[in-house]
Tab-separated table of C-alpha atoms in Angstrom:
chain	number	residue	atom	x	y	z
A	1	MET	CA	-0.002	0.003	0.003
A	2	GLN	CA	1.174	3.514	-0.781
A	3	GLN	CA	1.723	5.374	2.456
A	4	PHE	CA	-0.140	8.597	3.138
A	5	THR	CA	0.075	10.954	6.100
A	6	ASN	CA	-3.316	12.656	5.796
A	7	LEU	CA	-6.584	12.315	3.907
A	8	LEU	CA	-5.942	15.339	1.700
A	9	GLU	CA	-3.199	13.440	-0.088
A	10	LEU	CA	-5.476	10.573	-0.994
A	11	GLU	CA	-7.490	11.982	-3.864
A	12	GLU	CA	-4.573	12.268	-6.264
A	13	MET	CA	-3.138	8.980	-5.063
A	14	ALA	CA	-6.442	7.255	-5.807
A	15	ARG	CA	-6.426	8.613	-9.359
A	16	GLU	CA	-3.416	6.402	-10.080
A	17	HIS	CA	-5.368	3.276	-9.070
A	18	LEU	CA	-8.769	3.941	-10.622
A	19	GLU	CA	-10.125	3.706	-14.146
A	20	PRO	CA	-10.772	7.335	-15.264
A	21	GLY	CA	-14.556	6.972	-15.402
A	22	ALA	CA	-14.648	5.405	-11.951
A	23	TYR	CA	-12.384	8.139	-10.568
A	24	ASP	CA	-14.630	10.882	-11.949
A	25	TYR	CA	-17.731	9.117	-10.628
A	26	ILE	CA	-16.322	9.040	-7.101
A	27	VAL	CA	-14.686	12.454	-7.015
A	28	GLY	CA	-17.233	14.447	-8.998
A	29	GLY	CA	-20.279	16.529	-8.138
A	30	ALA	CA	-23.222	18.127	-9.902
A	31	ASP	CA	-23.221	21.072	-12.331
A	32	ASP	CA	-20.417	23.507	-11.452
A	33	GLU	CA	-19.508	21.540	-8.306
A	34	PHE	CA	-20.088	24.626	-6.170
A	35	SER	CA	-21.617	22.657	-3.297
A	36	LEU	CA	-18.902	20.018	-3.606
A	37	ARG	CA	-16.236	22.669	-3.003
A	38	ARG	CA	-18.196	24.371	-0.221
A	39	ASN	CA	-18.413	21.101	1.685
A	40	HIS	CA	-14.701	21.345	2.394
A	41	GLU	CA	-14.174	25.099	2.237
A	42	ASP	CA	-16.837	25.895	4.847
A	43	PHE	CA	-14.843	24.056	7.495
A	44	ASP	CA	-12.123	26.680	6.948
A	45	ARG	CA	-14.642	29.405	7.851
A	46	LEU	CA	-14.796	27.988	11.370
A	47	VAL	CA	-11.990	28.529	13.856
A	48	LEU	CA	-11.457	26.791	17.179
A	49	ARG	CA	-11.403	28.480	20.599
A	50	PRO	CA	-9.198	26.233	22.736
A	51	ARG	CA	-9.294	26.193	26.523
A	52	PHE	CA	-6.173	25.375	28.519
A	53	LEU	CA	-5.236	24.185	32.003
A	54	VAL	CA	-7.651	21.303	31.510
A	55	ASP	CA	-6.657	17.754	32.385
A	56	VAL	CA	-6.285	16.065	28.993
A	57	SER	CA	-4.071	13.204	30.141
A	58	ASN	CA	-6.827	10.735	29.194
A	59	VAL	CA	-8.675	11.716	26.020
A	60	VAL	CA	-11.627	9.434	25.184
A	61	CYS	CA	-13.055	9.484	21.642
A	62	SER	CA	-15.678	6.779	22.087
A	63	THR	CA	-19.395	7.544	21.952
A	64	THR	CA	-22.714	5.941	21.007
A	65	VAL	CA	-24.918	6.340	17.940
A	66	LEU	CA	-28.548	5.274	18.404
A	67	GLY	CA	-27.388	3.296	21.420
A	68	THR	CA	-24.588	1.509	19.567
A	69	PRO	CA	-21.113	2.000	21.036
A	70	VAL	CA	-18.495	3.184	18.530
A	71	SER	CA	-14.835	3.865	19.144
A	72	MET	CA	-15.070	7.352	17.670
A	73	PRO	CA	-17.751	9.626	16.196
A	74	VAL	CA	-16.750	8.788	12.610
A	75	LEU	CA	-18.966	6.419	10.618
A	76	LEU	CA	-18.636	5.086	7.078
A	77	ALA	CA	-21.231	6.689	4.819
A	78	PRO	CA	-23.097	4.647	2.219
A	79	ALA	CA	-21.267	4.646	-1.111
A	80	ALA	CA	-22.155	2.660	-4.187
A	81	GLY	CA	-19.872	0.273	-5.999
A	82	HIS	CA	-16.911	-0.482	-3.773
A	83	LYS	CA	-15.633	-2.962	-6.371
A	84	LEU	CA	-14.789	0.080	-8.486
A	85	CYS	CA	-11.965	0.548	-5.980
A	86	CYS	CA	-11.048	-2.939	-4.796
A	87	GLU	CA	-11.792	-6.488	-5.931
A	88	GLU	CA	-13.168	-7.453	-2.502
A	89	GLY	CA	-15.460	-4.429	-2.510
A	90	GLU	CA	-17.697	-3.827	0.482
A	91	ALA	CA	-16.375	-6.900	2.296
A	92	ALA	CA	-12.966	-5.225	2.651
A	93	THR	CA	-14.611	-2.038	3.875
A	94	ALA	CA	-16.651	-3.972	6.436
A	95	ARG	CA	-13.544	-5.612	7.881
A	96	ALA	CA	-11.790	-2.252	8.215
A	97	ALA	CA	-14.815	-0.719	9.943
A	98	ALA	CA	-15.021	-3.635	12.364
A	99	GLU	CA	-11.319	-3.402	13.161
A	100	ALA	CA	-11.697	0.306	13.857
A	101	GLY	CA	-14.733	-0.295	16.067
A	102	THR	CA	-17.069	1.888	14.097
A	103	LEU	CA	-20.281	1.598	12.094
A	104	MET	CA	-20.611	0.998	8.348
A	105	ILE	CA	-23.668	1.945	6.292
A	106	LEU	CA	-24.107	-0.348	3.292
A	107	SER	CA	-25.519	1.115	0.093
A	108	THR	CA	-28.477	-0.353	-1.769
A	109	LEU	CA	-26.147	-0.171	-4.792
A	110	ALA	CA	-23.458	-2.317	-3.203
A	111	THR	CA	-21.418	-4.708	-5.307
A	112	VAL	CA	-21.326	-7.300	-2.504
A	113	GLY	CA	-24.651	-8.514	-1.127
A	114	MET	CA	-25.840	-7.430	2.286
A	115	GLU	CA	-25.686	-10.948	3.751
A	116	ASP	CA	-22.132	-11.466	2.490
A	117	VAL	CA	-21.047	-8.112	3.892
A	118	MET	CA	-22.483	-9.016	7.270
A	119	ALA	CA	-20.710	-12.385	7.148
A	120	ALA	CA	-17.410	-10.750	6.187
A	121	ALA	CA	-16.949	-9.001	9.524
A	122	PRO	CA	-18.664	-8.463	12.862
A	123	GLY	CA	-19.547	-4.985	13.981
A	124	PRO	CA	-22.580	-2.712	13.677
A	125	LYS	CA	-24.024	-1.872	10.264
A	126	TRP	CA	-26.976	0.044	8.874
A	127	PHE	CA	-28.560	-0.527	5.491
A	128	GLN	CA	-29.018	2.508	3.248
A	129	LEU	CA	-32.284	2.365	1.329
A	130	TYR	CA	-33.366	3.787	-2.003
A	131	VAL	CA	-37.111	3.352	-2.463
A	132	TYR	CA	-38.092	1.536	-5.643
A	133	GLN	CA	-41.306	2.145	-7.549
A	134	ASP	CA	-42.114	-1.496	-6.894
A	135	ARG	CA	-42.747	-1.366	-3.170
A	136	GLU	CA	-42.411	-5.120	-2.835
A	137	VAL	CA	-38.771	-4.737	-3.911
A	138	THR	CA	-38.321	-2.113	-1.225
A	139	ARG	CA	-40.089	-4.231	1.389
A	140	HIS	CA	-37.929	-7.214	0.462
A	141	LEU	CA	-34.701	-5.212	0.880
A	142	VAL	CA	-35.796	-3.956	4.304
A	143	GLN	CA	-36.819	-7.416	5.479
A	144	ARG	CA	-33.533	-8.908	4.290
A	145	ALA	CA	-31.534	-6.220	6.079
A	146	GLU	CA	-33.439	-6.809	9.299
A	147	ALA	CA	-33.016	-10.590	9.049
A	148	ALA	CA	-29.294	-10.240	8.309
A	149	GLY	CA	-28.655	-8.239	11.488
A	150	TYR	CA	-28.445	-4.646	10.296
A	151	ARG	CA	-29.285	-2.225	13.071
A	152	GLY	CA	-30.898	0.652	11.177
A	153	ILE	CA	-32.492	1.616	7.868
A	154	CYS	CA	-30.943	4.787	6.465
A	155	MET	CA	-33.399	6.138	3.896
A	156	THR	CA	-31.865	8.584	1.439
A	157	VAL	CA	-34.408	11.326	0.699
A	158	ASP	CA	-32.566	13.596	-1.742
A	159	VAL	CA	-32.492	11.491	-4.924
A	160	PRO	CA	-35.866	11.602	-6.685
A	161	PHE	CA	-33.622	11.916	-9.745
A	162	THR	CA	-29.836	12.097	-10.016
A	163	GLY	CA	-28.100	15.456	-10.080
A	164	ASN	CA	-26.566	16.741	-13.301
A	165	ARG	CA	-23.218	14.948	-13.018
A	166	GLU	CA	-21.434	16.131	-16.131
A	167	ARG	CA	-18.318	14.040	-15.532
A	168	ASP	CA	-20.446	10.893	-15.784
A	169	LEU	CA	-22.032	12.159	-18.977
A	170	ARG	CA	-18.673	12.864	-20.601
A	171	ASN	CA	-17.456	9.402	-19.627
A	172	ALA	CA	-20.748	7.646	-20.463
A	173	PHE	CA	-20.170	6.051	-17.059
A	174	THR	CA	-22.014	3.004	-15.813
A	175	PHE	CA	-21.237	0.367	-13.188
A	176	PRO	CA	-19.274	-2.522	-14.688
A	177	PHE	CA	-20.433	-4.765	-11.829
A	178	PRO	CA	-23.906	-6.078	-11.014
A	179	LEU	CA	-25.734	-4.609	-8.030
A	180	ALA	CA	-25.524	-7.528	-5.639
A	181	ASN	CA	-28.489	-6.609	-3.431
A	182	LEU	CA	-30.795	-6.640	-6.470
A	183	ALA	CA	-29.650	-9.968	-7.913
A	184	GLY	CA	-32.508	-12.057	-9.251
A	185	MET	CA	-34.908	-9.101	-9.433
A	186	GLN	CA	-33.984	-7.894	-12.951
A	187	LEU	CA	-32.758	-4.723	-11.268
A	188	ASP	CA	-29.080	-5.508	-10.842
A	189	THR	CA	-27.686	-4.091	-14.090
A	190	LEU	CA	-27.405	-0.420	-15.026
A	191	PRO	CA	-27.937	0.731	-18.611
A	192	THR	CA	-24.805	1.530	-20.613
A	193	GLY	CA	-24.021	4.699	-22.505
A	194	VAL	CA	-25.872	8.012	-22.437
A	195	VAL	CA	-29.543	8.315	-23.297
A	196	GLY	CA	-30.615	11.911	-23.825
A	197	ASP	CA	-28.820	13.834	-21.134
A	198	SER	CA	-28.627	11.019	-18.595
A	199	SER	CA	-25.885	8.559	-17.752
A	200	GLY	CA	-26.533	4.891	-17.132
A	201	LEU	CA	-27.061	5.565	-13.429
A	202	GLY	CA	-29.330	8.529	-14.181
A	203	ASN	CA	-31.519	6.446	-16.460
A	204	TYR	CA	-31.669	3.641	-13.899
A	205	VAL	CA	-32.775	6.032	-11.143
A	206	ALA	CA	-35.397	7.713	-13.332
A	207	SER	CA	-36.910	4.407	-14.410
A	208	LYS	CA	-36.694	2.396	-11.170
A	209	TRP	CA	-36.747	4.662	-8.111
A	210	ASP	CA	-39.839	6.367	-6.757
A	211	ALA	CA	-39.843	10.119	-7.390
A	212	SER	CA	-43.255	10.497	-5.753
A	213	LEU	CA	-42.027	9.989	-2.180
A	214	THR	CA	-43.620	12.089	0.529
A	215	TRP	CA	-43.627	12.094	4.323
A	216	THR	CA	-46.357	9.438	4.328
A	217	ASP	CA	-43.774	7.082	2.821
A	218	VAL	CA	-41.577	7.622	5.864
A	219	ASP	CA	-44.545	6.477	7.948
A	220	TRP	CA	-44.923	3.441	5.662
A	221	LEU	CA	-41.251	2.543	6.027
A	222	ALA	CA	-41.427	2.764	9.812
A	223	SER	CA	-44.504	0.502	9.733
A	224	ILE	CA	-42.724	-2.372	7.955
A	225	THR	CA	-39.627	-2.617	10.154
A	226	ARG	CA	-38.681	-2.819	13.804
A	227	LEU	CA	-35.405	-1.049	13.040
A	228	PRO	CA	-34.843	2.660	13.617
A	229	VAL	CA	-35.276	4.814	10.525
A	230	ILE	CA	-32.596	7.380	9.757
A	231	LEU	CA	-33.312	10.048	7.123
A	232	LYS	CA	-30.263	11.049	5.094
A	233	GLY	CA	-30.262	14.297	3.134
A	234	ILE	CA	-32.031	16.654	5.564
A	235	MET	CA	-30.813	20.239	5.039
A	236	THR	CA	-33.390	22.551	6.660
A	237	GLY	CA	-34.997	23.114	10.006
A	238	GLU	CA	-38.435	22.605	8.438
A	239	ASP	CA	-37.590	19.111	7.238
A	240	ALA	CA	-35.800	18.350	10.495
A	241	ARG	CA	-38.974	19.071	12.485
A	242	LEU	CA	-41.001	16.930	10.065
A	243	SER	CA	-38.494	14.134	10.554
A	244	VAL	CA	-39.225	14.204	14.264
A	245	GLU	CA	-42.979	14.290	13.676
A	246	HIS	CA	-42.818	11.260	11.373
A	247	GLY	CA	-40.862	9.089	13.753
A	248	ALA	CA	-37.311	9.227	12.444
A	249	ALA	CA	-34.740	8.150	15.008
A	250	ALA	CA	-32.021	10.327	13.477
A	251	VAL	CA	-31.243	12.563	10.525
A	252	VAL	CA	-28.094	12.970	8.487
A	253	VAL	CA	-27.427	16.547	7.422
A	254	SER	CA	-26.045	16.021	3.935
A	255	ASN	CA	-26.039	17.499	0.444
A	256	HIS	CA	-25.092	14.082	-0.937
A	257	GLY	CA	-21.459	15.074	-1.319
A	258	GLY	CA	-22.417	17.886	-3.693
A	259	ARG	CA	-23.709	15.296	-6.162
A	260	GLN	CA	-27.404	16.254	-6.264
A	261	LEU	CA	-28.696	19.853	-6.279
A	262	ASP	CA	-25.808	22.235	-6.806
A	263	SER	CA	-25.695	25.666	-5.082
A	264	VAL	CA	-27.055	24.306	-1.800
A	265	GLU	CA	-25.346	24.839	1.519
A	266	SER	CA	-22.665	22.543	2.773
A	267	GLY	CA	-23.540	20.036	5.447
A	268	ILE	CA	-21.486	21.889	8.064
A	269	ALA	CA	-23.248	25.186	7.239
A	270	ALA	CA	-26.738	23.617	7.484
A	271	LEU	CA	-25.939	21.639	10.636
A	272	PRO	CA	-26.707	24.286	13.319
A	273	GLU	CA	-30.151	25.005	11.878
A	274	VAL	CA	-31.059	21.305	11.842
A	275	ALA	CA	-29.643	20.670	15.307
A	276	GLU	CA	-31.587	23.594	16.731
A	277	ALA	CA	-34.812	22.457	15.068
A	278	VAL	CA	-34.777	18.929	16.490
A	279	GLU	CA	-34.141	20.244	20.023
A	280	GLY	CA	-32.430	17.054	21.109
A	281	ARG	CA	-35.495	14.898	20.359
A	282	ILE	CA	-33.620	12.769	17.816
A	283	GLU	CA	-29.963	12.292	16.950
A	284	VAL	CA	-28.243	14.435	14.329
A	285	LEU	CA	-25.393	13.230	12.139
A	286	MET	CA	-23.594	15.105	9.391
A	287	ASP	CA	-21.530	14.392	6.291
A	288	GLY	CA	-19.692	16.261	3.545
A	289	GLY	CA	-16.130	17.516	3.330
A	290	VAL	CA	-14.675	15.903	6.461
A	291	ARG	CA	-10.950	15.461	5.879
A	292	ARG	CA	-9.327	16.250	9.253
A	293	GLY	CA	-9.819	15.482	12.896
A	294	THR	CA	-10.435	19.179	13.428
A	295	ASP	CA	-13.340	18.930	10.958
A	296	VAL	CA	-14.874	16.206	13.122
A	297	LEU	CA	-14.380	18.379	16.196
A	298	LYS	CA	-16.088	21.389	14.548
A	299	ALA	CA	-19.067	19.276	13.494
A	300	LEU	CA	-19.508	17.900	17.009
A	301	ALA	CA	-19.332	21.417	18.427
A	302	LEU	CA	-22.125	22.547	16.100
A	303	GLY	CA	-24.501	19.777	17.110
A	304	ALA	CA	-23.587	16.544	15.329
A	305	GLY	CA	-23.401	13.367	17.353
A	306	ALA	CA	-21.077	11.896	14.731
A	307	VAL	CA	-19.905	12.501	11.192
A	308	LEU	CA	-19.959	10.258	8.139
A	309	ILE	CA	-17.121	10.019	5.630
A	310	GLY	CA	-17.470	8.761	2.075
A	311	ARG	CA	-14.885	9.734	-0.507
A	312	PRO	CA	-11.887	9.447	1.856
A	313	TYR	CA	-12.454	5.796	2.638
A	314	MET	CA	-13.219	5.057	-1.032
A	315	TYR	CA	-9.875	6.608	-1.916
A	316	GLY	CA	-8.241	4.524	0.804
A	317	LEU	CA	-9.934	1.421	-0.593
A	318	ALA	CA	-8.522	2.203	-4.039
A	319	VAL	CA	-5.010	2.847	-2.744
A	320	GLY	CA	-4.705	-0.065	-0.329
A	321	GLY	CA	-7.865	-2.134	-0.063
A	322	GLU	CA	-8.847	-3.012	3.485
A	323	ALA	CA	-5.523	-1.660	4.795
A	324	GLY	CA	-6.183	1.648	3.066
A	325	VAL	CA	-9.563	2.075	4.762
A	326	THR	CA	-8.014	1.076	8.089
A	327	ARG	CA	-5.337	3.734	7.612
A	328	VAL	CA	-7.969	6.388	6.863
A	329	LEU	CA	-9.791	5.611	10.099
A	330	GLU	CA	-6.585	5.447	12.122
A	331	LEU	CA	-5.533	8.884	10.889
A	332	LEU	CA	-8.885	10.458	11.690
A	333	ARG	CA	-8.915	8.898	15.138
A	334	ARG	CA	-5.383	10.136	15.849
A	335	GLU	CA	-6.116	13.635	14.573
A	336	LEU	CA	-9.383	13.863	16.512
A	337	ARG	CA	-7.754	12.750	19.750
A	338	ASN	CA	-4.977	15.287	19.251
A	339	ALA	CA	-7.434	18.070	18.449
A	340	MET	CA	-9.548	17.255	21.505
A	341	ALA	CA	-6.480	17.347	23.746
A	342	LEU	CA	-5.127	20.597	22.330
A	343	SER	CA	-8.520	22.315	22.624
A	344	GLY	CA	-9.106	21.200	26.211
A	345	ARG	CA	-11.983	18.820	25.441
A	346	PRO	CA	-11.033	15.373	26.814
A	347	THR	CA	-14.410	13.705	26.169
A	348	ILE	CA	-17.071	13.879	23.473
A	349	SER	CA	-19.536	15.253	26.023
A	350	SER	CA	-17.194	18.165	26.800
A	351	ILE	CA	-17.394	19.451	23.223
A	352	ASP	CA	-19.905	22.282	22.831
A	353	ALA	CA	-20.669	25.332	20.693
A	354	SER	CA	-18.267	27.559	22.656
A	355	LEU	CA	-15.419	25.716	20.934
A	356	VAL	CA	-16.040	27.295	17.516
A	357	LYS	CA	-16.322	30.773	16.058
A	358	ARG	CA	-17.216	31.735	12.490
A	359	LEU	CA	-14.783	33.932	10.633
């Protein structure tokens, strides 16, 4: 494995290991990629206010997410197609997550089936759900996830259609691997080429996923599972309050990595509004642009219980397989512990809004 000393180095390193279309699919965003850039840049608009003469001889990064203990407040976000990066795909990612003592969220569009991912490694996992027009397909996925031992259903709400991902259009990108969770349902293969102004993935989403979803469908999802429902893609206080009203156990503040609607706020910018709106009634997570331990610290200070990372671990998977993902998580843990110590916050519970100031 190529050695790297921080996550910012990984993007260019991953380019050397990925087919160009796969690289652009992972790294790219929608339209002018404004929101993609803001996801990272907005962390730089926050500065830390350290406190000193605090006993930081024993810094503890562990916490819980929906009652599940994790070694640090960094989870692995759902990402499609891990076999684009590594032959073992999601199984390698699952082993790295288990070794790090954190939680993995498996995508509907995984290239290793949910049962095989669960068998590959112990450790807590959620299943990320896209809702298909055929509700029996959706019901079947949820029931399989519950039976396999997944601990939550993470419903993505911000993809009625795919964003305008021009890199994918230029590359006529499609997944070269079948979608393992949809095997046997005639839903496991994406179209090839470009039809109109849509890539293979865009055409798949438009023809298979349900663009008519409303809040009543959140109620329906909660009615067919005993697992907690997490809504991913919440960006406003209004939708955060509705999430509470419709029984969500948690929300993920996320602009889908800048891959859906461009010109929206970053996750870190939207986080305080969402956290204020839920008033502690449900848990709040956040993703988008996290590359440093100080980014994790800032998100926790603004109201997140934990952050999700996506692209960094996919880059690590491309560079070094399971060992690459392990290295990504080790670096974030080390940086977070160091940042907590140097800011006078020895525990997750000691991190609060007084730690940050906007420039």
